Short mmCIF file of C-alpha atoms in Angstrom, two decimals:
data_model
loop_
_atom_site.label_atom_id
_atom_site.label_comp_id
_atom_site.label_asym_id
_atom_site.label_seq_id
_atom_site.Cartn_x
_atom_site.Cartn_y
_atom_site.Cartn_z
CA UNK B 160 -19.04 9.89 4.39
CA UNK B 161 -15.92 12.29 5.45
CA UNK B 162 -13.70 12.73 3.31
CA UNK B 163 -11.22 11.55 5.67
CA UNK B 164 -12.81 8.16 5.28
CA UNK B 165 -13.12 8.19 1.85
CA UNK B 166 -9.45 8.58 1.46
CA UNK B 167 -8.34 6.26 3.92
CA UNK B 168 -10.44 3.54 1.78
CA UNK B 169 -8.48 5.02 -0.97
CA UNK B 170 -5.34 3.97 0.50
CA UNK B 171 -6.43 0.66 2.12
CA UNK B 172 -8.27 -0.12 -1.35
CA UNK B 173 -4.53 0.50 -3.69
CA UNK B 174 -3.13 -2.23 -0.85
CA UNK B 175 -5.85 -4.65 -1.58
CA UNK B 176 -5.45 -3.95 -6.00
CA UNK B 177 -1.78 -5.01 -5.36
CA UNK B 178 -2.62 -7.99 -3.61
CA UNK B 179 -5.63 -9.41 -5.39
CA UNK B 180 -4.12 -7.61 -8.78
CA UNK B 181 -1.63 -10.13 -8.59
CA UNK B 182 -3.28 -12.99 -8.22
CA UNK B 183 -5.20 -12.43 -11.18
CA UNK B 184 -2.48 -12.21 -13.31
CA UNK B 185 -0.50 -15.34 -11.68
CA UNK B 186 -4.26 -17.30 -12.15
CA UNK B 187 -4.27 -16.14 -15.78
CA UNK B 188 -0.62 -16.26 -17.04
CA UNK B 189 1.41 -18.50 -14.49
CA UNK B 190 1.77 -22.10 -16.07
CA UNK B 191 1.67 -24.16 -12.77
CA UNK B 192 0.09 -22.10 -10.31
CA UNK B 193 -2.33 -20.48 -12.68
CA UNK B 194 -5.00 -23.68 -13.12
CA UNK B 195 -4.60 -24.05 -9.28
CA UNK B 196 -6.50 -21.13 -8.76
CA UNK B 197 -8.51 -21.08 -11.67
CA UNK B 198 -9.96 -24.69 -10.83
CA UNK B 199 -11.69 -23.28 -7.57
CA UNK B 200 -14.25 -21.89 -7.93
CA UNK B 201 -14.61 -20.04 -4.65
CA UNK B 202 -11.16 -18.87 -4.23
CA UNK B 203 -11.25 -17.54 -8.64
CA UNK B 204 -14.32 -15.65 -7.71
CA UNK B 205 -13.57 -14.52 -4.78
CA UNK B 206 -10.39 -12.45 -5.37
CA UNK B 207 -12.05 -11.42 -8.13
CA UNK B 208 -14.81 -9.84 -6.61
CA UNK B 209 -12.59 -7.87 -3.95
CA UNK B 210 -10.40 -7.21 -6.71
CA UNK B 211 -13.42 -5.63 -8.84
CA UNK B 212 -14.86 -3.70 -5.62
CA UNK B 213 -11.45 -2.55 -4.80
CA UNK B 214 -10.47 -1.91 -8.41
CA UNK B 215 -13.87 -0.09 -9.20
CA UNK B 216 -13.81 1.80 -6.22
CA UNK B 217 -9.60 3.31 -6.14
CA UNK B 218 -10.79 4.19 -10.23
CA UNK B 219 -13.78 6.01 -9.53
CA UNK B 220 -12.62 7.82 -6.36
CA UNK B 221 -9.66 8.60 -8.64
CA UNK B 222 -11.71 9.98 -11.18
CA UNK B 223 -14.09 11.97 -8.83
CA UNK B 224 -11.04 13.69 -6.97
CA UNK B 225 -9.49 14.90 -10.41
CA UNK B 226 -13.16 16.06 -11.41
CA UNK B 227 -13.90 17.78 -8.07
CA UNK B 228 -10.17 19.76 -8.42
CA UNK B 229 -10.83 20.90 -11.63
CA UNK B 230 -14.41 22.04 -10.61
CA UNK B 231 -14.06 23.46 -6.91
CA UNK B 232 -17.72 24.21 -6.50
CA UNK B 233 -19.80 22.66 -3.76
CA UNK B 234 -22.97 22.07 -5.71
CA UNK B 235 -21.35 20.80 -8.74
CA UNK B 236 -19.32 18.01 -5.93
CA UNK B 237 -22.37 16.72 -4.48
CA UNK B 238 -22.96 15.80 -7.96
CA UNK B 239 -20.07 14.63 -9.27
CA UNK B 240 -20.40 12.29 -6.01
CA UNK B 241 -23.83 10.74 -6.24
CA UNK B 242 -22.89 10.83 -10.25
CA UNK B 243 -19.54 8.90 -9.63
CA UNK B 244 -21.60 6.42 -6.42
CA UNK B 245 -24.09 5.47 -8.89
CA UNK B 246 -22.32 4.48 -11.81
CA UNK B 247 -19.78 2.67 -10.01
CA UNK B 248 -22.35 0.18 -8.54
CA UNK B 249 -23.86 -0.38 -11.47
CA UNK B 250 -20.23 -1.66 -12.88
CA UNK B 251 -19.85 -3.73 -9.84
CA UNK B 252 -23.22 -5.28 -10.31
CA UNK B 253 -22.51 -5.98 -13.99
CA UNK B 254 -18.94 -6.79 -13.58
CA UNK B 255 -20.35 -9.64 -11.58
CA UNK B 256 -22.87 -11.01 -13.66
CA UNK B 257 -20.50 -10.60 -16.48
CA UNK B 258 -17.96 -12.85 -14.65
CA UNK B 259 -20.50 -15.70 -13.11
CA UNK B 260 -21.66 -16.10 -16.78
CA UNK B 261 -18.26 -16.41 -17.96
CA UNK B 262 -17.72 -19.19 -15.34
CA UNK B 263 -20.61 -20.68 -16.31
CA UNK B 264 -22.49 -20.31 -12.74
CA UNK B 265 -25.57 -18.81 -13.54
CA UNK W 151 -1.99 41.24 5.49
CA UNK W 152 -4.75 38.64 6.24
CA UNK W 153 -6.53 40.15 3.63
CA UNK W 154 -3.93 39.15 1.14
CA UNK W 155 -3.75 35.76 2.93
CA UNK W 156 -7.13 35.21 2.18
CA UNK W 157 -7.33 36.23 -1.40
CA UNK W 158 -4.41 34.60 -2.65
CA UNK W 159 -6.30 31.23 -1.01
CA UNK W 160 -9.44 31.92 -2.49
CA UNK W 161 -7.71 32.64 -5.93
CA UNK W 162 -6.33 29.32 -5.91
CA UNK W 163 -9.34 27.45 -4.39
CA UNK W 164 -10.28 28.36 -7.66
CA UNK W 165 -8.01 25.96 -9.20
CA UNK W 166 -8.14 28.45 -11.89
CA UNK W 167 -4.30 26.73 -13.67
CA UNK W 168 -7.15 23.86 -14.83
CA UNK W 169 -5.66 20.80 -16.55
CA UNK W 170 -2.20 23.07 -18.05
CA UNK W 171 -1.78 23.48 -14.03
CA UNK W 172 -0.48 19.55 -13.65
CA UNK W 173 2.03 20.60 -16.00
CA UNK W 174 3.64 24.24 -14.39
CA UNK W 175 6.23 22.19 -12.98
CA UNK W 176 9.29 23.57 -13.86
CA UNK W 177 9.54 25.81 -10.68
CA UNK W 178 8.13 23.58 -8.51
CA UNK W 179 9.86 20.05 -7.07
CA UNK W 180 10.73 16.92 -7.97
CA UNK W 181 7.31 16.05 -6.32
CA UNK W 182 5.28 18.48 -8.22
CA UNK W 183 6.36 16.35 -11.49
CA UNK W 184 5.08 13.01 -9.24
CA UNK W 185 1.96 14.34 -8.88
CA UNK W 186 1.79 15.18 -12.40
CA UNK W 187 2.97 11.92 -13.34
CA UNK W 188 0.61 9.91 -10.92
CA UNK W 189 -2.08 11.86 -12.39
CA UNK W 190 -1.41 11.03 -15.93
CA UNK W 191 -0.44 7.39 -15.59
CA UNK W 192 -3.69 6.72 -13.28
CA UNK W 193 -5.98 8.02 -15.84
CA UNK W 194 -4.62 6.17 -18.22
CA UNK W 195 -4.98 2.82 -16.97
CA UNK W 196 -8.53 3.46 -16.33
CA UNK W 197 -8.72 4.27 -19.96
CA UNK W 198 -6.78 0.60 -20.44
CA UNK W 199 -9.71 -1.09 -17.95
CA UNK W 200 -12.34 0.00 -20.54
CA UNK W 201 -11.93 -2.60 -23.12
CA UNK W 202 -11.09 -4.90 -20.78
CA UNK W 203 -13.99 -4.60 -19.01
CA UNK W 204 -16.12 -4.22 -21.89
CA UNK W 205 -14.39 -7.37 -23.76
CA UNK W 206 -13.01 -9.75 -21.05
CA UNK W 207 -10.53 -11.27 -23.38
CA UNK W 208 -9.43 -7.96 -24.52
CA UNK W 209 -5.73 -8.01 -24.30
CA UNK W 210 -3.41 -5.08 -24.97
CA UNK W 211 -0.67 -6.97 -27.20
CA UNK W 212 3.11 -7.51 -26.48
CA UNK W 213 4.24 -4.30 -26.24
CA UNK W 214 0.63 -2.82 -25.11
CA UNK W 215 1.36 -5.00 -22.04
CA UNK W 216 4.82 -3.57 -21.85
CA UNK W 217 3.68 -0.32 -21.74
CA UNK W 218 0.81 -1.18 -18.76
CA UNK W 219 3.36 -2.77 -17.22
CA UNK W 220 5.76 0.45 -16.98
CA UNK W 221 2.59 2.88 -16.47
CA UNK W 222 1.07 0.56 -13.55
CA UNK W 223 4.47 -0.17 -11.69
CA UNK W 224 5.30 3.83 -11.63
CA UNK W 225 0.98 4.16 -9.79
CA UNK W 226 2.19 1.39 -7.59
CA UNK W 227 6.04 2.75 -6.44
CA UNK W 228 4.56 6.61 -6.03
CA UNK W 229 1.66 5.28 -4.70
CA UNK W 230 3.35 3.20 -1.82
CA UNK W 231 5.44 6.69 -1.04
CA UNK W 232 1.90 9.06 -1.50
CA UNK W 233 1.06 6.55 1.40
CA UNK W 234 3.09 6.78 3.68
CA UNK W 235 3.84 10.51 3.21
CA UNK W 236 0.22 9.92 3.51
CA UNK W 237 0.47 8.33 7.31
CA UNK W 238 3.27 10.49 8.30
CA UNK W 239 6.23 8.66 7.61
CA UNK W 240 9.77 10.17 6.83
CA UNK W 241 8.17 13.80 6.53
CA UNK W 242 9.78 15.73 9.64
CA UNK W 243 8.90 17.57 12.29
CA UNK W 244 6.63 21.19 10.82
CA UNK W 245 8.64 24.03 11.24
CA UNK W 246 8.11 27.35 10.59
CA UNK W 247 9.21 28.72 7.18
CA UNK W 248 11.29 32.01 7.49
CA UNK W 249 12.88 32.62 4.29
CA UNK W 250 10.88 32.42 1.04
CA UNK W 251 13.83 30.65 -0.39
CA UNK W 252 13.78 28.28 2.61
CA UNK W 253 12.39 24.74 1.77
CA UNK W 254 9.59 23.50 3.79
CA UNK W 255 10.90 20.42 6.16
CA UNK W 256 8.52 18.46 4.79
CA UNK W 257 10.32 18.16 1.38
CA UNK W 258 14.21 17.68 2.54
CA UNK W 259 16.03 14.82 4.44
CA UNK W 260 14.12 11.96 4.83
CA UNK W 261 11.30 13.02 2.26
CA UNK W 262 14.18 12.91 -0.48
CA UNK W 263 15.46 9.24 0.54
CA UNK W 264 11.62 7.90 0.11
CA UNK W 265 11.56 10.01 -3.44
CA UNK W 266 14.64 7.96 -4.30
CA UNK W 267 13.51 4.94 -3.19
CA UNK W 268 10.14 5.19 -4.75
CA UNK W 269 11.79 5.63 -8.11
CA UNK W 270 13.91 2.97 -7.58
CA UNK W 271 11.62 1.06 -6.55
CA UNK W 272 9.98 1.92 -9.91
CA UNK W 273 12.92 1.19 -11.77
CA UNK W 274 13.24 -2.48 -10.26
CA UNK W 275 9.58 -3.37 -10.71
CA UNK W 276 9.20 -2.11 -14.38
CA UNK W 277 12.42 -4.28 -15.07
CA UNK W 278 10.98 -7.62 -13.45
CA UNK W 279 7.82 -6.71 -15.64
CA UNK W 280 9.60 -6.24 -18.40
CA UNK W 281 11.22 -9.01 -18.42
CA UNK W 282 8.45 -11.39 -17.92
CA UNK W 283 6.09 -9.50 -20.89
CA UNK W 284 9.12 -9.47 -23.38
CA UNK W 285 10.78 -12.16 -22.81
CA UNK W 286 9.01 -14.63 -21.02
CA UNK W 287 5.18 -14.23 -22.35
CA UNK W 288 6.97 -13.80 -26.14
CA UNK W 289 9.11 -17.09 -25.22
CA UNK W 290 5.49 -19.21 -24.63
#
């Protein structure tokens, strides 16, 4: 992917952390609109999966644009990359199962 | 001359100022300490997502959630100006730098205003959040 892209995810992924940020916290700590959104199902999981997806991927692109500054070298990037693709989709995949077993779903 | 040009760029494509380099900001702009700061406060809250993620119910405490609360709403006020800075809002038309003493366009007028109202911006937000994790979480 260009870099370009990868950025402009960046950007359009920070837009969807505020959004689906705060609905988790209102679904966790508001008193009257909290156990709306906690009672569905579909709604509770899904802002939670965009908010993992988006969450996992603004923290690891985060992570691999500090590491790839701090170690200009192009071999060492491509690394860094795949290093940083990988482990992030093995979070997301966790992340999920983690959260369908805490709803009791699976 | 375009020898020089091109050293001086490949000494700092280096990035040989490391870590320490986030912090030579004292000669630099008000935006050089942003960075800095966005840097910092971004790393740490995906050293606060650990233990959360590793222990859903993992929850940083009163004033642990104070302190999230002021380090997330600074990522989200800078953030909202790195974006549109980003999309080419407020930054001017380029012009060509003459003096070495002479600003770039990019960082005066209307650049300024959105610095300002990022931090105030900040300032609001970390005030709302405050007063919901001090006094109306400790209230319940």
């Amino acid at each position: 992917m260009r870099e370009s892209t990868v950025m402009f995810l960046h950007y359009i992924t920070a837009i969807l952390i505020a959004v689906t940020g705060l609905i988790h916290l209102l679904a966790n700590n508001e008193p009257t609109i909290g156990p709306l959104i906690k009672e569905n199902p579909v709604i509770y999981l899904g802002n939670m999966a965009i908010f993992l997806a988006a969450l996992l991927y603004h923290a690891f692109n985060g992570v691999r644009v500090i590491l790839i500054e701090l170690v200009p070298d192009p071999c060492w990037t491509k690394w860094i990359s795949w290093a940083v693709v990988i482990i992030g989709i093995v979070t997301y995949v966790v992340g999920l199962q983690v959260l369908l077993v805490a709803l009791g779903l699976v | 001359m375009e020898e020089a040009r091109e050293e001086f760029v490949e000494y700092y494509a280096k990035n040989m100022g490391g870590v320490l380099g986030w912090f030579k900001a004292r000669v630099y702009t008000i935006e050089r300490w942003l960075y800095g700061a966005h840097r910092i406060t971004g790393i740490l809250i995906v050293l606060f997502m650990l233990p959360h993620f590793y222990s859903t119910g993992w929850h940083p405490g009163l004033w642990g959630d104070f302190i999230l609360g002021i380090i997330v709403t600074f990522h989200i006020a800078n953030g909202i100006r790195l974006i549109l800075a980003e999309l080419g809002f407020a930054v001017g038309k380029p012009l060509l730098v003459k003096k070495p003493s002479q600003r770039p366009v990019s960082l005066e007028g209307s650049q300024r205003y959105l610095v300002a109202l990022a931090l105030l911006l900040f300032i609001v937000l970390a005030v709302i959040w405050a007063y919901y994790a001090l006094i109306v979480q400790a209230a319940t």
